[in-house]
Each structure stands twice: as structure tokens, then as C-alpha cells.
């Protein structure tokens, strides 16, 4: 076991992070897309260069202060190849999705409360922080319940007694990290793991395994610890790592706390999840297979996709960290996972999916919102009733008939009808006043407002509350001045063209009658 003794990891976090960010940028100030680093790695692989250290990793202040017994050689000072490949903007789907989420949050700040947007904002912040750090390292946390054997598995993978094990509970009180290669100081700073808890694998096959170069393994406290601070540390680190190895045992693999608090909410992170059934040496005969099948069943009920038959999903397997049975297989799987260099991208994509799923109820309407033809017709009818259009039309029709009678009758008949009409209520000269008498003006305005309110409710039906309120506000704002405009239209349409009617009535007819 070799401890990383550089003091600047704990004291120079800010300075180291800023310097790493500058080194990760190209000469033009843009983020390197990693092509040069990948070509260099491929060239080394073809040439068979299998040195004890990774000469392409960043030569940071951390590495220059390693203790004399550190594993691996320091990077060559003459090596000018890129030392850290940082995530940068690309044409891939993740940057596009992050930009879309950022735009959505920005446009929604005036409509949604801060708590609703908090998780999406956290995802954007953490994505930006992770993309500024090394993409050549994969941070994998080992999590589990009390007594599950996660620290034993951590030691088995690192090849050394790094994390304390024993009967005392809880045994692990703080996260402990083991880095296979240099250049991971920024990632460990982000996890707030102090320098005294940063380790290197023991010199041996595990330390020089080419597939594990770039792995940063983190042993976490118990997620079900009686100490609240331990559980808080687990939750904090799990939100930041690239992948998780969940260690369960035959007694607690179906624990409700594990499934309801972690596995079920993180079902969308299946592609960066390993679920390991430990302590199979305690199970007789075929019992291990039966328990493993039941574990798969529970994960399926949690909604977690299982990576079987070449399908993407969680890796589920059984082993014994104590006897070593199955540990080489897990190490091989983790090695392939690390060399793929896509764990961080997959994790961030899953975080975006989760943030979008949380926001869906406040953005996506139930059914198909909008106004149908029937709602439009009912709105028109309510407006007509509010301004008395029907009554005005009937009055106009009666007046028209009276005018026609006056124009076509004999002088004595016209005189009689004129005399009769003096006692009838209303004439066209007073019709404009009859349309909206002072005592009914307030009632008409209220009817218009009610019609607008009803049509706004119809348009907002099925929309999430914030956007339904936005529709109502837009309707009320757009309806300002509507009562006055309707009054003007009604008054203008109430007067029929008398002159034209009179001319038509006075046209000559056969027989010389007028």
C-alpha cells in the first residue's frame, strides 16, 4: 500500500483546478476534444509500450510531490504530449441536450419557482464541473450496506489492505480513494477527499494492469450507517462519481432502504451501475444462483435495465471478495468499462434524463390542450349576448319593416302608422342608447369578462398549473378594451341603410302604383 503524500492536494485545490483548466485548453483557448490524446494512446498500444506508469498523464503538483515509494515513474519532463484530456464541446448529443436544458431553465425562471428548477440547475453545474476535469479518468464508487463486504472488495481490487475491515460497525467513516494513474487530483478535490485518504494500488499485478489505468476507485461509508454524517457523505459522493458498484450480501440484497432510496431512483443510471452479490462462499450448492436470480427480479421491478445478451444496462454478477472467487471477472469488466472512456458522458446523460423527467409534469400537458370549434362558437355567442346583439337585431328588423311600410303606403296610411308609432317604445334614433343603457353598462362589461374567463379556462384545460396561469393572464391582457370595441361594433351595425331601403321601396311597379 502506498499513500499519496502530496500536501498540495488538500491545500491547493483552487490553484490546482485553475491550472488544470488552463492546461486542458488548446492554444486557441478552446477545449481539446481529446483526439490527440487518443491517437497518442493508440500509437503506444501499437508499439507495445507497457511501462510501469502512464507517461501521458498530467504532471501536476500532486505527482511531483509523491513519496519515494510511489508506484509508477514520474512523467518525463521532455514529454510534451497532452497530459489531460478534458471534455469539450462537440457535436455529440450530450452538449446539445445540456444547451437545451440550460435554455429551458432560463426561459422558465419567471414562471417556475426556484425549488422546481433546483435539480436541473444542479445537473447543469455538475456537468460543467465534470467536463472541465480529466476524461481519461473514470471515478467508480463502491457502495453498500453495513457488513456487505464492500471494503473487502475494495482491497481485493486494489491488491492491498487500503480500507480497514473488521467486525466494528461502522468500519469506514470517510471516503477513501485509490488512483491507478496520476492526474486525478482535480477529480478527488471535487469529491472533497483529503490528501491523507488518497492511495495508490499495491505494487503488483493490480497496479500494473493496463486495463485499469485511469481508474479512480472510491470506498464509501455504509449507506445505512447509524451515523447521519456517513449517509450524507454517501449521498454527496454518489451524485458526483461516474459509476457505482453496489455490493449486496445474501441477507440484505432485498433491503427496502437500498431499493427505495437508491436503486429505484437511480434506475435510469443502469449503464453506469454494477450490482455485485458478495459472500457467495456462505451459500451452499445452487443457492447463489437462486439468490442472484431473485436479485435480478428485484432490479427489474425497480425499473433498472439489466445488461444481458448484449443489451445496455446494469452489470449483475456474484463473487466472494473474501476468497477471491469472481473478483478477476469483476476486475476485467471494470477494466473494459474504464478503457471505454464514456462513463462520465453516460452518467451526465442519465442525469439530464432524470432532470427532464422531474420537469415533465410542469411542462407537458395531459391530453391535447387548445380551443375547439365548439368553444369558439360558445365564446362568440356569449359576447353577442353580453352586448345585446340579439335584441338589437330584432329591434332593427322591426324598424326596417316600419320604414318599408311608411315608404310604400298611401299618405293617409303613412300618417296613421306614424301616429301609431309614436307610442311604441324605441326608434332607430334611440336604438344606440337602448343597446347599452347606463344601468346595464356594468352588467354588460361583467358578461364580457365572464366570457373571456370561460374561454381562457377552456384553453388552459389540461395544462400544468404555471402555464395554465400564463394562458389566463394572456387572455385577460388581450381582452382589455374588448367591451368598448364590442359596443362600437354593435352601435355601428344597428343602423340599417335607410336611403337605400327607401329607394328600393319607391321603384315603379306595373300599373303605375307607387
Coordinates of C-alpha atoms in Angstrom, one line a residue:
X1 CA 0.0 0.0 0.0
X2 CA 1.3 3.4 -1.0
X3 CA -0.1 6.6 0.2
X4 CA -0.2 9.8 -1.8
X5 CA 1.6 12.3 0.4
X6 CA 1.4 15.5 -1.6
X7 CA 0.2 18.2 0.6
X8 CA -1.0 20.5 -2.2
X9 CA -3.9 18.2 -2.8
X10 CA -5.5 19.3 0.4
X11 CA -4.2 22.9 0.4
X12 CA -4.0 24.0 -3.2
X13 CA -7.4 22.9 -4.5
X14 CA -8.3 26.1 -6.2
X15 CA -4.9 26.8 -7.7
X16 CA -4.6 23.2 -9.0
X17 CA -8.0 23.3 -10.5
X18 CA -7.4 26.6 -12.3
X19 CA -4.0 25.4 -13.6
X20 CA -5.5 22.1 -14.9
X21 CA -8.2 24.0 -16.7
X22 CA -5.6 26.2 -18.5
X23 CA -3.6 23.2 -19.4
X24 CA -6.7 21.4 -20.7
X25 CA -7.3 24.2 -23.2
X26 CA -5.6 24.4 -26.5
X27 CA -3.6 27.3 -27.8
X28 CA -6.7 28.9 -29.3
X29 CA -8.4 28.8 -25.9
X30 CA -10.9 26.1 -26.9
X31 CA -11.3 22.8 -25.1
X32 CA -9.3 19.9 -26.7
X33 CA -11.7 17.2 -28.0
X34 CA -9.2 14.5 -27.0
X35 CA -8.3 13.4 -30.5
X36 CA -4.5 14.0 -30.0
X37 CA -4.5 12.1 -26.7
X38 CA -6.4 9.2 -28.2
X39 CA -4.0 9.0 -31.1
X40 CA -1.1 9.0 -28.7
X41 CA -2.6 6.2 -26.7
X42 CA -3.3 4.2 -29.8
X43 CA 0.3 4.7 -31.0
X44 CA 1.7 3.5 -27.7
X45 CA -0.6 0.4 -27.8
X46 CA 0.7 -0.5 -31.3
X47 CA 4.3 0.0 -30.3
X48 CA 3.9 -2.3 -27.3
X49 CA 4.9 0.3 -24.8
X50 CA 3.7 -1.0 -21.5
X51 CA 5.7 1.0 -19.0
X52 CA 5.0 0.9 -15.3
X53 CA 3.5 4.4 -15.3
X54 CA 1.3 6.3 -17.6
X55 CA 3.6 8.8 -19.2
X56 CA 0.7 10.6 -20.9
X57 CA -1.0 11.7 -17.6
X58 CA -0.8 15.2 -16.3
X59 CA 2.3 16.1 -14.5
X60 CA 0.6 18.0 -11.7
X61 CA 1.9 19.3 -8.4
X62 CA 0.4 16.2 -6.9
X63 CA 2.7 13.9 -8.9
X64 CA 5.8 16.0 -8.3
X65 CA 5.4 15.6 -4.5
X66 CA 4.8 11.8 -4.5
X67 CA 6.6 9.9 -1.8
X68 CA 9.7 7.9 -2.8
X69 CA 7.8 4.6 -2.6
X70 CA 5.1 5.8 -5.0
X71 CA 4.0 3.3 -7.7
X72 CA 5.0 4.2 -11.2
X73 CA 7.5 6.6 -12.6
X74 CA 7.0 10.4 -12.8
X75 CA 6.2 11.7 -16.2
X76 CA 9.1 12.5 -18.4
X77 CA 9.8 16.3 -18.3
X78 CA 10.6 16.1 -22.0
X79 CA 7.2 14.6 -22.9
X80 CA 5.2 17.4 -24.4
X81 CA 2.2 15.3 -25.4
X82 CA -1.2 16.3 -23.9
X83 CA -1.3 15.3 -20.3
X84 CA -5.0 15.6 -19.6
X85 CA -7.8 15.1 -22.0
X86 CA -10.7 17.3 -20.9
X87 CA -14.3 17.1 -22.0
X88 CA -15.0 19.7 -24.5
X89 CA -17.9 21.0 -26.7
X90 CA -18.6 18.6 -29.5
X91 CA -21.3 17.7 -32.0
X92 CA -22.5 14.8 -29.8
X93 CA -25.9 14.6 -28.2
X94 CA -24.8 15.5 -24.7
X95 CA -23.7 19.1 -25.3
X96 CA -26.8 19.7 -27.4
X97 CA -29.0 18.3 -24.6
X98 CA -27.2 20.4 -22.0
X99 CA -27.7 23.5 -24.0
X100 CA -31.4 22.7 -24.4
X101 CA -31.8 22.2 -20.7
X102 CA -30.0 25.4 -19.9
X103 CA -32.2 27.3 -22.3
X104 CA -35.3 25.7 -20.8
X105 CA -34.3 26.7 -17.3
X106 CA -33.5 30.2 -18.4
X107 CA -36.9 30.7 -20.1
X108 CA -38.8 29.2 -17.1
X109 CA -37.3 31.3 -14.3
X110 CA -40.2 33.8 -14.5
X111 CA -42.8 31.0 -14.4
X112 CA -41.5 28.3 -12.1
X113 CA -40.3 28.5 -8.6
X114 CA -36.7 28.1 -7.6
X115 CA -37.2 24.7 -6.0
X116 CA -38.7 23.2 -9.2
X117 CA -35.6 24.3 -11.2
X118 CA -33.1 23.5 -8.5
X119 CA -32.3 19.9 -9.6
X120 CA -31.9 21.0 -13.3
X121 CA -29.6 23.8 -12.2
X122 CA -27.5 21.3 -10.1
X123 CA -27.2 19.0 -13.1
X124 CA -26.0 21.8 -15.3
X125 CA -23.5 23.0 -12.7
X126 CA -22.1 19.5 -12.1
X127 CA -21.9 18.7 -15.8
X128 CA -19.9 21.9 -16.4
X129 CA -17.6 21.0 -13.4
X130 CA -17.1 17.4 -14.7
X131 CA -16.4 18.5 -18.2
X132 CA -13.6 20.8 -17.0
X133 CA -11.8 17.8 -15.5
X134 CA -9.9 14.8 -16.9
X135 CA -11.9 12.5 -19.2
X136 CA -9.0 9.9 -19.1
X137 CA -10.1 9.0 -15.6
X138 CA -13.2 7.2 -14.5
X139 CA -14.3 7.6 -10.9
X140 CA -16.1 4.5 -9.6
X141 CA -17.6 4.3 -6.1
X142 CA -18.1 1.2 -4.1
X143 CA -21.3 1.4 -2.1
X144 CA -23.1 -1.0 0.2
X145 CA -24.8 -1.6 3.5
X146 CA -23.2 -2.4 6.8
X147 CA -21.4 -5.8 6.7
X148 CA -21.8 -6.3 2.9
X149 CA -18.1 -6.6 2.4
X150 CA -17.6 -3.5 0.2
X151 CA -14.3 -2.6 1.9
X152 CA -13.0 -6.1 1.4
X153 CA -13.9 -5.9 -2.3
X154 CA -12.2 -2.5 -2.5
X155 CA -9.0 -4.1 -1.1
X156 CA -9.3 -7.1 -3.4
X157 CA -9.5 -4.8 -6.5
X158 CA -6.6 -2.6 -5.4
X159 CA -4.4 -5.5 -4.3
X160 CA -3.7 -4.0 -0.8
X161 CA -5.2 -3.6 2.6
X162 CA -6.1 0.1 2.0
X163 CA -9.5 0.3 3.6
X164 CA -10.0 -1.0 7.1
X165 CA -12.2 -4.1 7.6
X166 CA -13.4 -5.7 10.7
X167 CA -16.3 -6.5 13.0
X168 CA -16.6 -3.0 14.3
X169 CA -19.5 -1.0 12.8
X170 CA -19.3 1.3 11.1
X171 CA -15.8 0.5 9.8
X172 CA -15.5 3.1 7.0
X173 CA -16.2 6.6 8.3
X174 CA -14.9 8.6 5.3
X175 CA -14.5 8.0 1.6
X176 CA -11.1 6.6 0.7
X177 CA -9.8 6.8 -2.9
X178 CA -7.3 4.7 -4.8
X179 CA -5.9 6.1 -8.1
X180 CA -4.2 3.8 -10.6
X181 CA -2.7 6.7 -12.6
X182 CA -1.6 10.3 -11.9
X183 CA -3.6 13.4 -12.9
X184 CA -6.8 12.7 -10.8
X185 CA -6.2 15.4 -8.2
X186 CA -8.9 17.6 -9.6
X187 CA -11.5 14.8 -9.6
X188 CA -10.6 14.0 -6.0
X189 CA -10.8 17.6 -5.0
X190 CA -14.3 17.7 -6.4
X191 CA -15.2 14.8 -4.2
X192 CA -13.6 16.6 -1.2
X193 CA -11.4 13.6 -0.4
X194 CA -8.4 14.9 1.6
X195 CA -4.8 14.0 0.6
X196 CA -4.4 11.7 3.6
X197 CA -7.2 9.5 2.2
X198 CA -5.8 9.2 -1.3
X199 CA -3.9 6.0 -2.1
X200 CA -2.2 4.1 -4.8
X201 CA -2.6 0.3 -5.5
X202 CA 0.0 -2.0 -4.0
X203 CA 2.9 -2.8 -6.4
X204 CA 1.8 -6.0 -8.2
X205 CA -0.5 -7.2 -11.0
X206 CA -3.4 -5.0 -9.9
X207 CA -1.2 -1.9 -10.0
X208 CA 0.2 -2.6 -13.5
X209 CA -3.0 -3.9 -15.1
X210 CA -3.2 -1.9 -18.3
X211 CA -6.9 -2.1 -18.4
X212 CA -7.2 -0.3 -15.0
X213 CA -5.1 2.7 -16.0
X214 CA -7.3 5.7 -15.4
X215 CA -9.4 4.1 -12.7
X216 CA -10.2 6.0 -9.5
X217 CA -11.8 3.7 -7.0
X218 CA -13.6 5.2 -4.0
X219 CA -14.7 3.2 -0.9
X220 CA -17.8 4.8 0.7
X221 CA -19.2 4.6 4.2
X222 CA -22.2 2.5 4.8
X223 CA -25.4 3.9 3.2
X224 CA -27.4 2.5 6.1
X225 CA -25.0 3.7 8.8
X226 CA -26.4 4.8 12.1
X227 CA -24.3 8.0 11.8
X228 CA -26.2 10.6 9.8
X229 CA -23.0 12.2 8.6
X230 CA -21.9 8.9 7.0
X231 CA -25.2 8.7 5.0
X232 CA -24.8 12.4 3.9
X233 CA -21.3 11.7 2.6
X234 CA -22.6 8.7 0.6
X235 CA -25.4 10.8 -1.0
X236 CA -23.0 13.6 -1.8
X237 CA -20.4 11.4 -3.5
X238 CA -22.9 9.3 -5.3
X239 CA -24.1 12.4 -7.1
X240 CA -20.6 13.2 -8.4
X241 CA -19.0 9.9 -9.4
X242 CA -19.0 8.4 -12.9
X243 CA -20.2 4.9 -11.9
X244 CA -21.2 2.9 -8.9
X245 CA -20.5 -0.7 -7.8
X246 CA -23.3 -1.7 -5.4
X247 CA -22.2 -4.5 -3.1
X248 CA -25.0 -6.6 -1.6
X249 CA -25.0 -9.7 0.6
X250 CA -27.4 -12.7 0.8
X251 CA -29.0 -11.3 3.9
X252 CA -29.7 -7.7 2.8
X253 CA -29.9 -7.8 -1.0
X254 CA -33.7 -7.2 -0.8
X255 CA -33.4 -4.4 1.8
X256 CA -36.2 -1.8 1.2
X257 CA -33.8 1.0 2.1
X258 CA -31.4 0.1 -0.6
X259 CA -34.1 -0.3 -3.3
X260 CA -36.4 2.6 -2.4
X261 CA -33.7 5.1 -1.6
X262 CA -31.1 4.3 -4.2
X263 CA -31.6 1.6 -6.8
X264 CA -35.1 2.6 -7.8
X265 CA -34.5 6.4 -8.1
X266 CA -31.2 5.6 -10.0
X267 CA -32.8 3.1 -12.3
X268 CA -32.1 5.5 -15.2
X269 CA -28.3 5.2 -14.5
X270 CA -28.2 1.5 -15.3
X271 CA -25.4 1.8 -17.8
X272 CA -23.0 3.1 -15.1
X273 CA -24.2 0.7 -12.4
X274 CA -22.7 -2.6 -11.2
X275 CA -24.6 -4.7 -8.7
X276 CA -22.5 -7.4 -7.1
X277 CA -23.8 -10.2 -4.9
X278 CA -20.9 -10.7 -2.4
X279 CA -20.3 -13.5 0.1
X280 CA -21.4 -16.4 -2.1
X281 CA -19.0 -18.5 -0.2
X282 CA -21.6 -18.6 2.6
X283 CA -24.3 -20.1 0.3
X284 CA -24.4 -23.8 -0.2
X285 CA -24.9 -25.6 -3.6
X286 CA -27.0 -23.7 -6.1
X287 CA -28.3 -21.2 -3.6
X288 CA -26.0 -18.5 -5.0
X289 CA -27.7 -18.8 -8.4
X290 CA -31.2 -18.7 -6.8
X291 CA -30.3 -15.5 -4.8
X292 CA -28.8 -13.9 -7.9
X293 CA -31.9 -14.6 -10.0
X294 CA -34.0 -13.1 -7.2
X295 CA -31.8 -10.1 -7.2
X296 CA -32.3 -9.6 -10.9
X297 CA -36.0 -9.9 -10.4
X298 CA -35.9 -7.1 -7.8
X299 CA -33.8 -4.9 -10.0
X300 CA -36.3 -5.4 -12.9
X301 CA -39.1 -4.4 -10.6
X302 CA -37.1 -1.3 -9.7
X303 CA -37.2 -0.4 -13.4
X304 CA -33.4 -0.9 -13.9
X305 CA -32.4 -2.3 -17.2
X306 CA -30.1 -5.3 -17.0
X307 CA -27.2 -5.6 -19.3
X308 CA -27.8 -9.1 -20.6
X309 CA -27.4 -10.5 -24.1
X310 CA -25.5 -7.5 -25.4
X311 CA -28.2 -5.0 -24.3
X312 CA -27.1 -1.9 -22.4
X313 CA -27.9 -1.9 -18.7
X314 CA -26.6 -2.7 -15.3
X315 CA -24.0 -5.4 -14.8
X316 CA -25.1 -8.0 -12.3
X317 CA -22.8 -10.8 -11.0
X318 CA -21.9 -12.8 -7.9
X319 CA -18.5 -13.2 -6.2
X320 CA -16.7 -13.7 -2.9
X321 CA -14.3 -10.8 -2.0
X322 CA -13.0 -12.9 0.8
X323 CA -12.0 -16.0 -1.2
X324 CA -11.4 -14.1 -4.5
X325 CA -13.9 -16.2 -6.4
X326 CA -15.3 -13.9 -9.2
X327 CA -13.0 -11.0 -8.4
X328 CA -10.9 -11.4 -11.6
X329 CA -14.0 -11.3 -13.6
X330 CA -15.2 -8.1 -12.0
X331 CA -11.8 -6.6 -12.5
X332 CA -11.9 -7.4 -16.2
X333 CA -15.4 -5.9 -16.5
X334 CA -14.3 -2.8 -14.7
X335 CA -11.2 -2.6 -16.9
X336 CA -13.2 -2.7 -20.1
X337 CA -15.6 -0.1 -18.7
X338 CA -12.8 2.2 -17.8
X339 CA -11.0 1.9 -21.1
X340 CA -14.2 2.8 -22.9
X341 CA -13.8 6.4 -21.6
X342 CA -17.5 7.0 -21.8
X343 CA -18.6 6.6 -18.2
X344 CA -18.8 10.3 -17.4
X345 CA -20.8 11.0 -20.6
X346 CA -23.2 8.3 -19.8
X347 CA -23.6 9.5 -16.2
X348 CA -24.3 13.0 -17.3
X349 CA -26.7 11.9 -19.9
X350 CA -28.6 9.9 -17.3
X351 CA -28.6 13.0 -15.0
X352 CA -30.2 15.0 -17.9
X353 CA -32.8 12.3 -18.4
X354 CA -33.6 12.4 -14.7
X355 CA -33.9 16.2 -14.6
X356 CA -36.1 16.2 -17.7
X357 CA -38.3 13.5 -16.1
X358 CA -38.7 15.7 -13.0
X359 CA -39.7 18.7 -15.0
X360 CA -42.1 16.9 -17.3
X361 CA -45.1 17.3 -15.1
X362 CA -44.8 21.1 -15.1
X363 CA -44.3 21.3 -18.9
X364 CA -46.2 18.5 -20.6
X365 CA -50.0 18.8 -20.8
X366 CA -52.4 16.0 -20.2
X367 CA -54.3 15.3 -23.4
X368 CA -54.4 17.9 -26.2
X369 CA -54.9 21.5 -24.9
X370 CA -56.4 24.2 -27.1
X371 CA -59.7 25.6 -28.2
X372 CA -62.1 23.5 -30.2
X373 CA -64.7 24.8 -32.7
X374 CA -67.5 24.4 -30.1
X375 CA -65.6 26.5 -27.6
X376 CA -65.1 29.3 -30.1
X377 CA -68.8 29.4 -31.1
X378 CA -69.8 29.5 -27.4
X379 CA -67.4 32.4 -26.8
X380 CA -68.9 34.3 -29.8
X381 CA -72.5 33.6 -28.5
X382 CA -71.6 34.9 -25.0
X383 CA -70.1 38.1 -26.4
X384 CA -73.2 38.7 -28.6
X385 CA -75.4 38.2 -25.6
X386 CA -73.3 40.5 -23.4
X387 CA -73.7 43.5 -25.8
X388 CA -77.3 42.7 -26.6
X389 CA -76.7 42.0 -30.2
X390 CA -79.7 39.7 -30.5
X391 CA -82.1 42.3 -29.1
X392 CA -80.6 44.9 -31.3
X393 CA -81.1 42.7 -34.3
X394 CA -84.7 42.2 -33.5
X395 CA -85.3 45.9 -33.0
X396 CA -83.5 46.7 -36.2
X397 CA -85.8 44.3 -38.1
X398 CA -88.9 45.9 -36.6
X399 CA -87.7 49.3 -37.5
X400 CA -86.9 48.2 -41.0
X401 CA -90.4 46.9 -41.5
X402 CA -91.9 50.1 -40.2
X403 CA -89.7 52.2 -42.6
X404 CA -90.7 50.0 -45.5
X405 CA -94.4 50.4 -44.6
X406 CA -94.1 54.2 -44.5
X407 CA -92.4 54.2 -47.8
X408 CA -95.0 52.0 -49.6
X409 CA -98.3 53.1 -48.0
X410 CA -100.7 55.9 -49.0
X411 CA -100.4 59.3 -47.4
X412 CA -103.3 58.6 -45.0
X413 CA -101.9 55.1 -44.1
X414 CA -98.4 56.5 -43.6
X415 CA -99.9 59.2 -41.3
X416 CA -101.8 56.6 -39.3
X417 CA -98.8 54.4 -38.9
X418 CA -96.7 57.4 -37.9
X419 CA -99.3 58.3 -35.3
X420 CA -99.4 54.7 -34.0
X421 CA -95.6 54.5 -33.9
X422 CA -95.3 57.5 -31.5
X423 CA -96.5 55.4 -28.6
X424 CA -94.2 52.4 -29.5
X425 CA -91.1 52.1 -27.5
X426 CA -87.8 52.8 -29.2
X427 CA -86.9 54.0 -32.6
X428 CA -83.7 53.8 -34.5
X429 CA -82.8 57.2 -33.3
X430 CA -82.8 55.9 -29.8
X431 CA -81.6 52.4 -30.5
X432 CA -78.0 53.2 -29.8
X433 CA -78.9 54.3 -26.3
X434 CA -81.2 51.2 -25.9
X435 CA -78.3 48.9 -26.7
X436 CA -76.4 49.8 -23.6
X437 CA -78.4 51.9 -21.1
X438 CA -76.5 53.3 -18.2
X439 CA -78.0 50.9 -15.7
X440 CA -77.0 47.8 -17.8
X441 CA -73.5 49.0 -18.8
X442 CA -71.8 47.4 -15.8
X443 CA -73.7 44.2 -16.3
X444 CA -72.6 44.0 -20.0
X445 CA -68.9 44.5 -19.0
X446 CA -69.1 41.8 -16.4
X447 CA -70.6 39.4 -19.0
X448 CA -67.8 40.1 -21.4
X449 CA -65.2 39.4 -18.6
X450 CA -67.0 36.2 -17.7
X451 CA -66.9 35.1 -21.4
X452 CA -63.2 35.8 -21.5
X453 CA -62.7 33.9 -18.3
X454 CA -64.6 30.9 -19.5
X455 CA -62.7 30.7 -22.9
X456 CA -59.4 31.1 -21.1
X457 CA -60.2 28.2 -18.8
X458 CA -61.1 26.1 -21.8
X459 CA -57.8 26.9 -23.5
X460 CA -55.8 26.2 -20.3
X461 CA -57.6 22.9 -19.6
X462 CA -55.0 20.1 -19.1
X463 CA -52.0 22.4 -19.0
X464 CA -49.7 22.3 -16.0
X465 CA -50.5 25.0 -13.4
X466 CA -47.8 27.6 -14.3
X467 CA -48.6 27.5 -18.0
X468 CA -52.4 27.5 -17.4
X469 CA -51.9 30.7 -15.4
X470 CA -49.9 32.1 -18.2
X471 CA -52.7 31.4 -20.7
X472 CA -55.2 33.1 -18.4
X473 CA -53.0 36.2 -17.9
X474 CA -52.6 36.4 -21.7
X475 CA -56.3 36.2 -22.2
X476 CA -57.1 38.9 -19.7
X477 CA -54.4 41.1 -21.1
X478 CA -55.6 40.7 -24.6
X479 CA -59.2 41.4 -23.7
X480 CA -58.5 44.9 -22.4
X481 CA -60.8 47.3 -24.4
X482 CA -62.9 44.5 -25.7
X483 CA -66.2 45.8 -24.1
X484 CA -65.8 49.2 -25.7
X485 CA -64.9 47.7 -29.1
X486 CA -68.0 45.5 -29.0
X487 CA -70.2 48.5 -28.1
X488 CA -68.8 50.4 -31.1
X489 CA -69.5 47.5 -33.4
X490 CA -73.0 47.0 -32.1
X491 CA -73.8 50.6 -32.4
X492 CA -72.4 50.8 -36.0
X493 CA -74.3 47.7 -37.1
X494 CA -77.6 48.8 -35.5
X495 CA -78.5 51.4 -38.2
X496 CA -79.8 50.0 -41.5
X497 CA -79.2 51.9 -44.7
X498 CA -82.5 54.0 -44.8
X499 CA -81.8 55.7 -48.1
X500 CA -81.3 52.5 -50.0
X501 CA -84.4 50.9 -48.5
X502 CA -86.4 54.0 -49.4
X503 CA -85.1 54.0 -53.0
X504 CA -86.0 50.3 -53.4
X505 CA -89.5 50.9 -51.9
X506 CA -90.1 53.8 -54.4
X507 CA -89.2 51.8 -57.5
X508 CA -92.1 51.9 -60.2
X509 CA -94.2 48.8 -60.3
X510 CA -96.6 47.7 -63.0
X511 CA -99.8 49.6 -63.1
X512 CA -98.2 52.9 -62.1
X513 CA -98.7 52.2 -58.4
X514 CA -96.2 53.8 -56.1

